[in-house]
mmCIF file of C-alpha atoms in Angstrom:
data_model
loop_
_atom_site.group_PDB
_atom_site.id
_atom_site.type_symbol
_atom_site.label_atom_id
_atom_site.label_comp_id
_atom_site.label_asym_id
_atom_site.label_seq_id
_atom_site.Cartn_x
_atom_site.Cartn_y
_atom_site.Cartn_z
ATOM 1 C CA MET C 154 75.757 83.497 106.758
ATOM 2 C CA ALA C 155 79.499 83.573 105.711
ATOM 3 C CA GLN C 156 78.984 83.960 101.745
ATOM 4 C CA GLN C 157 76.631 86.967 102.916
ATOM 5 C CA LYS C 158 80.512 88.379 104.625
ATOM 6 C CA ASP C 159 81.243 89.313 101.133
ATOM 7 C CA ILE C 160 78.331 91.354 99.486
ATOM 8 C CA ILE C 161 80.181 94.595 99.051
ATOM 9 C CA VAL C 162 78.126 97.250 98.324
ATOM 10 C CA LYS C 163 79.669 100.620 95.992
ATOM 11 C CA ASP C 164 77.547 103.098 97.058
ATOM 12 C CA LEU C 165 75.077 103.586 99.274
ATOM 13 C CA HIS C 166 72.248 103.577 96.320
ATOM 14 C CA GLU C 167 73.861 99.996 95.450
ATOM 15 C CA LEU C 168 72.840 98.991 99.185
ATOM 16 C CA TYR C 169 69.126 99.635 99.578
ATOM 17 C CA GLU C 170 68.250 98.638 95.912
ATOM 18 C CA LEU C 171 70.382 95.661 97.424
ATOM 19 C CA MET C 172 67.483 95.815 100.546
ATOM 20 C CA GLY C 173 64.192 97.097 98.715
ATOM 21 C CA LEU C 174 64.812 100.629 99.826
ATOM 22 C CA PRO C 175 63.730 104.335 98.412
ATOM 23 C CA VAL C 176 67.139 104.357 95.655
ATOM 24 C CA VAL C 177 68.879 107.288 96.610
ATOM 25 C CA GLY C 178 71.830 109.589 95.503
ATOM 26 C CA ASP C 179 74.458 110.324 92.675
ATOM 27 C CA SER C 180 77.476 110.415 89.946
ATOM 28 C CA SER C 181 79.454 113.202 92.520
ATOM 29 C CA GLY C 182 79.954 109.101 94.933
ATOM 30 C CA PHE C 183 78.764 111.503 97.862
ATOM 31 C CA THR C 184 75.208 111.250 99.579
ATOM 32 C CA VAL C 185 73.055 113.734 102.399
ATOM 33 C CA ASN C 186 70.168 111.600 103.845
ATOM 34 C CA TYR C 187 67.174 111.996 106.178
ATOM 35 C CA LEU C 188 67.060 108.402 107.856
ATOM 36 C CA GLN C 189 63.071 109.515 108.634
ATOM 37 C CA ASP C 190 62.709 110.481 104.721
ATOM 38 C CA ILE C 191 63.239 106.376 103.257
ATOM 39 C CA PHE C 192 62.702 103.518 106.828
ATOM 40 C CA LYS C 193 59.189 103.525 106.279
ATOM 41 C CA GLN C 194 58.194 100.586 108.071
ATOM 42 C CA LEU C 195 60.178 99.656 111.148
ATOM 43 C CA PRO C 196 61.491 97.466 112.749
ATOM 44 C CA PHE C 197 63.949 97.103 110.102
ATOM 45 C CA ARG C 198 67.069 94.899 110.476
ATOM 46 C CA SER C 199 69.523 95.452 106.968
ATOM 47 C CA VAL C 200 71.398 92.538 104.990
ATOM 48 C CA PRO C 201 74.911 91.444 105.758
ATOM 49 C CA TYR C 202 77.272 93.430 103.928
ATOM 50 C CA ARG C 203 80.816 94.911 103.353
ATOM 51 C CA PRO C 204 80.135 99.514 102.320
ATOM 52 C CA ASN C 205 82.984 100.895 99.835
ATOM 53 C CA TYR C 206 82.063 103.624 100.797
ATOM 54 C CA PHE C 207 83.334 106.206 104.423
ATOM 55 C CA SER C 208 80.265 107.476 105.846
ATOM 56 C CA PHE C 209 79.022 109.111 109.059
ATOM 57 C CA LEU C 210 75.716 108.735 111.206
ATOM 58 C CA PHE C 211 74.254 111.203 113.149
ATOM 59 C CA ILE C 212 71.141 110.765 115.750
ATOM 60 C CA ARG C 213 69.719 113.454 117.228
ATOM 61 C CA GLU C 214 66.808 110.831 117.962
ATOM 62 C CA GLY C 215 66.489 107.161 117.517
ATOM 63 C CA LEU C 216 66.740 103.512 118.970
ATOM 64 C CA GLY C 217 68.303 100.099 117.737
ATOM 65 C CA ASN C 218 71.954 98.839 116.604
ATOM 66 C CA TYR C 219 74.814 98.729 114.715
ATOM 67 C CA THR C 220 77.454 95.461 113.582
ATOM 68 C CA ILE C 221 80.733 96.168 112.366
ATOM 69 C CA ASP C 222 82.960 93.069 112.042
ATOM 70 C CA ASP C 223 82.172 91.226 116.072
ATOM 71 C CA LEU C 224 81.007 94.422 117.973
ATOM 72 C CA GLN C 225 77.562 95.311 118.523
ATOM 73 C CA TYR C 226 77.089 99.748 119.402
ATOM 74 C CA THR C 227 74.035 100.909 120.778
ATOM 75 C CA ILE C 228 71.911 104.079 118.530
ATOM 76 C CA GLN C 229 70.540 105.734 120.851
ATOM 77 C CA PRO C 230 70.302 109.426 120.962
ATOM 78 C CA GLY C 231 72.807 112.402 120.322
ATOM 79 C CA THR C 232 75.350 109.942 119.244
ATOM 80 C CA VAL C 233 77.858 109.721 115.629
ATOM 81 C CA TYR C 234 78.702 106.700 114.340
ATOM 82 C CA PHE C 235 81.887 106.289 111.054
ATOM 83 C CA THR C 236 82.470 103.757 109.439
ATOM 84 C CA ASN C 237 85.038 103.676 106.583
ATOM 85 C CA PRO C 238 85.038 100.939 104.232
ATOM 86 C CA GLY C 239 85.703 97.308 104.098
ATOM 87 C CA ASN C 240 84.321 96.066 107.338
ATOM 88 C CA PHE C 241 81.745 94.246 107.589
ATOM 89 C CA ARG C 242 78.208 95.572 109.128
ATOM 90 C CA MET C 243 75.151 95.029 109.663
ATOM 91 C CA PHE C 244 71.615 97.063 111.319
ATOM 92 C CA GLU C 245 68.246 97.035 113.182
ATOM 93 C CA TRP C 246 66.674 100.918 113.739
ATOM 94 C CA GLN C 247 63.520 100.395 116.396
ATOM 95 C CA SER C 248 62.968 104.094 115.709
ATOM 96 C CA ILE C 249 63.771 106.103 113.847
ATOM 97 C CA THR C 250 62.327 110.509 114.426
ATOM 98 C CA ASP C 251 65.635 112.304 113.370
ATOM 99 C CA ALA C 252 68.570 110.637 111.975
ATOM 100 C CA CYS C 253 71.230 112.533 109.196
ATOM 101 C CA LEU C 254 73.524 109.493 107.388
ATOM 102 C CA ILE C 255 76.812 111.125 104.964
ATOM 103 C CA THR C 256 78.348 109.324 102.667
ATOM 104 C CA PHE C 257 80.772 109.758 100.355
ATOM 105 C CA HIS C 258 83.857 108.250 98.719
ATOM 106 C CA ALA C 259 88.149 108.824 98.773
ATOM 107 C CA SER C 260 87.689 110.431 95.603
ATOM 108 C CA TYR C 261 84.830 113.709 96.698
ATOM 109 C CA LEU C 262 87.798 113.917 99.566
ATOM 110 C CA LYS C 263 90.649 113.852 97.296
ATOM 111 C CA GLU C 264 88.357 116.537 94.990
ATOM 112 C CA TYR C 265 86.818 118.395 96.739
ATOM 113 C CA VAL C 266 87.667 118.334 100.863
ATOM 114 C CA HIS C 267 91.485 118.352 100.723
ATOM 115 C CA THR C 268 93.569 116.107 98.726
ATOM 116 C CA ASP C 269 96.234 115.072 101.046
ATOM 117 C CA ILE C 270 92.862 113.762 103.713
ATOM 118 C CA TYR C 271 94.816 111.213 105.404
ATOM 119 C CA ARG C 272 97.530 113.028 106.891
ATOM 120 C CA GLU C 273 94.969 116.180 108.138
ATOM 121 C CA PHE C 274 92.373 113.292 109.639
ATOM 122 C CA SER C 275 94.325 110.522 109.993
ATOM 123 C CA PHE C 276 91.363 108.701 111.489
ATOM 124 C CA LEU C 277 89.616 108.141 108.785
ATOM 125 C CA LEU C 278 92.117 105.707 107.920
ATOM 126 C CA THR C 279 91.365 103.583 111.493
ATOM 127 C CA GLU C 280 89.318 100.556 111.070
ATOM 128 C CA THR C 281 86.994 100.508 113.774
ATOM 129 C CA VAL C 282 85.684 103.698 115.390
ATOM 130 C CA GLU C 283 83.169 103.128 118.477
ATOM 131 C CA PRO C 284 79.962 105.932 118.117
ATOM 132 C CA ARG C 285 80.542 109.161 120.516
ATOM 133 C CA VAL C 286 77.960 109.860 121.918
ATOM 134 C CA LEU C 287 77.900 113.912 122.988
ATOM 135 C CA GLY C 288 76.123 116.730 125.375
ATOM 136 C CA HIS C 289 73.480 119.246 123.679
ATOM 137 C CA GLU C 290 75.609 122.058 122.335
ATOM 138 C CA PRO C 291 78.285 119.675 121.066
ATOM 139 C CA PHE C 292 75.590 117.003 118.768
ATOM 140 C CA GLU C 293 73.763 121.153 117.830
ATOM 141 C CA VAL C 294 76.969 121.810 116.002
ATOM 142 C CA LEU C 295 77.615 119.225 113.959
ATOM 143 C CA GLU C 296 73.560 119.314 113.656
ATOM 144 C CA GLN C 297 73.940 122.864 112.253
ATOM 145 C CA LEU C 298 76.703 121.668 109.583
ATOM 146 C CA TYR C 299 74.955 118.340 108.440
ATOM 147 C CA ARG C 300 71.753 120.624 108.116
ATOM 148 C CA GLN C 301 73.847 123.637 105.939
ATOM 149 C CA ILE C 302 74.923 120.635 104.134
ATOM 150 C CA HIS C 303 71.427 118.991 103.315
ATOM 151 C CA ARG C 304 70.848 122.024 101.657
ATOM 152 C CA GLU C 305 73.747 122.326 99.240
ATOM 153 C CA HIS C 306 72.813 118.991 99.090
ATOM 154 C CA LEU C 307 69.420 120.108 97.364
ATOM 155 C CA GLY C 308 70.676 123.208 96.462
ATOM 156 C CA GLY C 309 71.007 124.702 92.429
ATOM 157 C CA SER C 310 74.240 126.662 93.091
ATOM 158 C CA PRO C 311 77.240 126.462 90.647
ATOM 159 C CA TYR C 312 79.563 126.046 93.729
ATOM 160 C CA LYS C 313 77.341 123.402 95.314
ATOM 161 C CA ASN C 314 80.171 120.822 95.631
ATOM 162 C CA GLY C 315 82.762 122.942 96.346
ATOM 163 C CA LEU C 316 80.118 124.277 98.967
ATOM 164 C CA ILE C 317 79.713 120.505 100.000
ATOM 165 C CA GLY C 318 83.272 119.958 99.403
ATOM 166 C CA THR C 319 84.015 123.143 102.590
ATOM 167 C CA LEU C 320 81.670 122.789 104.777
ATOM 168 C CA MET C 321 83.026 119.246 105.269
ATOM 169 C CA VAL C 322 85.784 120.059 105.893
ATOM 170 C CA VAL C 323 84.365 121.919 108.379
ATOM 171 C CA LEU C 324 83.143 118.528 110.068
ATOM 172 C CA LEU C 325 85.772 117.191 109.919
ATOM 173 C CA LEU C 326 87.837 118.810 111.809
ATOM 174 C CA LYS C 327 85.102 119.610 114.549
ATOM 175 C CA ILE C 328 84.836 115.551 114.516
ATOM 176 C CA LYS C 329 88.344 115.866 115.033
ATOM 177 C CA GLU C 330 88.691 118.726 117.868
ATOM 178 C CA TYR C 331 85.559 116.412 119.404
ATOM 179 C CA PHE C 332 86.352 112.569 119.082
ATOM 180 C CA PHE C 333 90.027 112.821 118.276
ATOM 181 C CA GLN C 334 92.847 115.170 118.750
ATOM 182 C CA ASP C 335 95.205 112.322 120.265
ATOM 183 C CA TYR C 336 94.360 109.859 117.848
ATOM 184 C CA ASN C 337 97.141 107.536 116.149
ATOM 185 C CA PRO C 338 95.678 105.639 113.639
ATOM 186 C CA ILE C 339 98.068 102.608 114.022
ATOM 187 C CA VAL C 340 98.427 102.379 117.770
ATOM 188 C CA GLU C 341 94.731 100.687 119.239
ATOM 189 C CA GLY C 342 92.677 97.727 117.779
ATOM 190 C CA THR C 343 94.070 93.805 117.872
ATOM 191 C CA ARG C 344 96.758 92.798 115.922
ATOM 192 C CA SER C 345 95.368 92.220 112.508
ATOM 193 C CA SER C 346 93.861 95.684 113.450
ATOM 194 C CA ARG C 347 96.954 97.120 113.232
ATOM 195 C CA ILE C 348 98.389 95.355 109.898
ATOM 196 C CA VAL C 349 94.709 96.557 108.277
ATOM 197 C CA LYS C 350 95.423 99.673 109.437
ATOM 198 C CA GLU C 351 99.794 99.719 108.369
ATOM 199 C CA PHE C 352 99.153 98.634 105.295
ATOM 200 C CA ARG C 353 96.771 101.616 104.700
ATOM 201 C CA LEU C 354 99.223 104.083 105.787
ATOM 202 C CA ASN C 355 101.335 102.244 103.965
ATOM 203 C CA LEU C 356 99.224 102.395 100.589
ATOM 204 C CA GLU C 357 98.438 106.335 101.273
ATOM 205 C CA ASN C 358 102.097 107.036 101.789
ATOM 206 C CA HIS C 359 103.236 105.452 98.295
ATOM 207 C CA ILE C 360 100.303 107.115 96.158
ATOM 208 C CA ARG C 361 101.301 110.662 97.780
ATOM 209 C CA GLU C 362 105.462 109.852 95.986
ATOM 210 C CA LEU C 363 104.826 108.080 92.880
ATOM 211 C CA LEU C 364 102.577 111.916 92.737
ATOM 212 C CA THR C 365 105.150 114.245 94.209
ATOM 213 C CA GLY C 366 107.831 111.827 91.882
ATOM 214 C CA LYS C 367 109.662 110.445 94.870
ATOM 215 C CA VAL C 368 109.095 106.796 93.780
ATOM 216 C CA GLN C 369 108.359 104.907 89.910
ATOM 217 C CA GLN C 370 106.925 101.848 90.738
ATOM 218 C CA GLN C 371 104.174 100.661 91.623
ATOM 219 C CA MET C 372 104.407 98.581 95.401
ATOM 220 C CA ARG C 373 104.352 95.242 94.838
ATOM 221 C CA VAL C 374 102.320 93.073 97.430
ATOM 222 C CA GLN C 375 106.127 91.885 98.470
ATOM 223 C CA ASP C 376 107.504 94.929 99.105
ATOM 224 C CA PHE C 377 104.040 96.187 101.278
ATOM 225 C CA ALA C 378 104.803 92.567 103.385
ATOM 226 C CA ASP C 379 108.411 93.372 103.922
ATOM 227 C CA ARG C 380 107.383 97.564 105.085
ATOM 228 C CA GLN C 381 105.999 95.914 107.846
ATOM 229 C CA GLN C 382 108.728 92.354 107.929
ATOM 230 C CA LEU C 383 105.482 89.765 107.754
ATOM 231 C CA HIS C 384 105.446 86.903 105.169
ATOM 232 C CA PRO C 385 103.107 88.578 101.730
ATOM 233 C CA THR C 386 100.962 85.170 102.271
ATOM 234 C CA TYR C 387 99.830 86.027 105.489
ATOM 235 C CA LEU C 388 99.130 89.345 104.917
ATOM 236 C CA SER C 389 97.392 89.211 101.690
ATOM 237 C CA GLN C 390 95.038 87.027 104.240
ATOM 238 C CA VAL C 391 95.335 89.345 107.138
ATOM 239 C CA ILE C 392 94.085 92.287 104.409
ATOM 240 C CA ARG C 393 91.238 90.347 102.475
ATOM 241 C CA SER C 394 89.260 88.487 105.663
ATOM 242 C CA LYS C 395 89.434 91.193 106.815
ATOM 243 C CA THR C 396 88.303 93.935 104.944
ATOM 244 C CA GLY C 397 86.620 91.825 102.299
ATOM 245 C CA LYS C 398 88.733 92.744 99.601
ATOM 246 C CA SER C 399 93.263 92.040 97.913
ATOM 247 C CA ILE C 400 95.935 93.923 98.290
ATOM 248 C CA SER C 401 95.349 93.768 94.128
ATOM 249 C CA THR C 402 91.740 95.798 94.605
ATOM 250 C CA TRP C 403 93.353 98.125 96.997
ATOM 251 C CA MET C 404 95.723 99.614 95.164
ATOM 252 C CA ALA C 405 93.349 99.519 92.423
ATOM 253 C CA ASP C 406 91.323 101.429 94.189
ATOM 254 C CA LYS C 407 93.934 104.483 94.757
ATOM 255 C CA LEU C 408 95.721 103.990 91.441
ATOM 256 C CA VAL C 409 91.880 105.035 89.347
ATOM 257 C CA THR C 410 90.976 107.532 92.535
ATOM 258 C CA GLU C 411 94.465 109.199 91.707
ATOM 259 C CA ALA C 412 93.657 108.831 87.933
ATOM 260 C CA ARG C 413 89.934 110.794 88.168
ATOM 261 C CA VAL C 414 91.229 113.288 89.716
ATOM 262 C CA LEU C 415 94.404 113.885 87.109
ATOM 263 C CA LEU C 416 92.254 113.572 84.307
ATOM 264 C CA GLN C 417 90.233 116.658 85.008
ATOM 265 C CA ASP C 418 93.325 118.767 84.313
ATOM 266 C CA GLN C 419 93.278 119.301 80.779
ATOM 267 C CA GLU C 420 97.018 119.833 80.659
ATOM 268 C CA LEU C 421 98.342 117.044 81.415
ATOM 269 C CA SER C 422 97.902 114.064 78.813
ATOM 270 C CA VAL C 423 97.997 110.900 79.586
ATOM 271 C CA LYS C 424 101.131 109.623 78.625
ATOM 272 C CA GLU C 425 102.494 112.180 82.177
ATOM 273 C CA ILE C 426 99.363 111.370 84.812
ATOM 274 C CA ALA C 427 100.877 107.621 83.225
ATOM 275 C CA ASN C 428 104.611 107.845 84.105
ATOM 276 C CA ARG C 429 103.272 109.677 87.516
ATOM 277 C CA LEU C 430 101.782 106.951 88.649
ATOM 278 C CA GLY C 431 104.336 104.513 87.803
ATOM 279 C CA PHE C 432 102.696 102.735 84.520
ATOM 280 C CA LEU C 433 105.905 102.383 82.241
ATOM 281 C CA GLU C 434 103.017 102.659 79.011
ATOM 282 C CA ALA C 435 100.180 105.022 78.110
ATOM 283 C CA PRO C 436 98.335 102.143 76.524
ATOM 284 C CA HIS C 437 98.862 99.933 79.861
ATOM 285 C CA PHE C 438 97.778 102.514 82.694
ATOM 286 C CA SER C 439 94.682 103.909 79.344
ATOM 287 C CA ASN C 440 93.689 99.254 79.554
ATOM 288 C CA TYR C 441 93.695 99.802 83.007
ATOM 289 C CA PHE C 442 92.279 102.116 83.145
ATOM 290 C CA LYS C 443 89.272 101.330 81.813
ATOM 291 C CA LYS C 444 89.475 98.199 83.029
ATOM 292 C CA HIS C 445 88.293 99.569 86.079
ATOM 293 C CA THR C 446 85.579 102.626 84.885
ATOM 294 C CA SER C 447 84.890 100.820 81.526
ATOM 295 C CA LEU C 448 85.488 104.474 79.994
ATOM 296 C CA SER C 449 89.173 105.025 78.467
ATOM 297 C CA PRO C 450 91.022 107.534 79.484
ATOM 298 C CA ALA C 451 90.059 110.501 76.419
ATOM 299 C CA ASP C 452 86.002 108.644 77.391
ATOM 300 C CA TYR C 453 86.570 110.099 81.120
ATOM 301 C CA ARG C 454 87.133 113.191 79.543
ATOM 302 C CA LYS C 455 85.052 114.075 77.330
ATOM 303 C CA GLN C 456 81.616 112.953 80.004
ATOM 304 C CA LEU C 457 83.344 115.378 82.497
ATOM 305 C CA LEU C 458 82.904 118.152 79.558
ATOM 306 C CA HIS C 459 78.826 117.094 79.121
#
């Protein structure tokens, strides 16, 4: 089981392929699916895995259970789940009549929803959010939104991603209203959970400082450890054990996400983008980007035009 906990899946497509389910999703980093259309043979028990994406699950009618780290929750009608990247999880379905799953990557949020997503929606930083069971009326409000998102996702509008992004803002605001009005992402949880959440908050703040020119150099592991008055080895161990990813991987994910967004601005040179992200030389940035995406910045830009 310990080895299985290190199965990290980059998206829903990869997870479903791994479990022999109908493959869903595309290259946009966003999916919305009704699970009753996918899980035809029940009961179904998933493999243990760590997703590298966010997800919202809206259960209008269904039964099962969901495991996040060492906590198990019951799936029942009216339940809303939110999970973020990194945690070990597993799920089991006994029945599904009507349930909608939305998944997305941080890059999709930054591009189509909000450029400073974690300041506006700080609950996205939390590590484990207990599922909530809503009454009929508030659930119906969310249902109208996710059904409209599903319709737009299937549609052919030239403004599809913009429309979905706008609807996602409304959905996130309603979830914030129902669940997280007084939420502080640092306060709750175990000590290791708080360490992870503070690290993620420090990482987001650091990326923002790079982009706005407040700092010019990328933070090192030692710098993140100093922010929390921890030994760097201990911080590294906590982050890897709780999220399945190293600090350098977290940093790379954020830098590559921001690079993708910046590369969409054709007026910015690769050198300018490298400087904004704290790389001393453009060739270093180009090699770094290619290592993590298999494309050079120039090739990535060419791909955007097709």
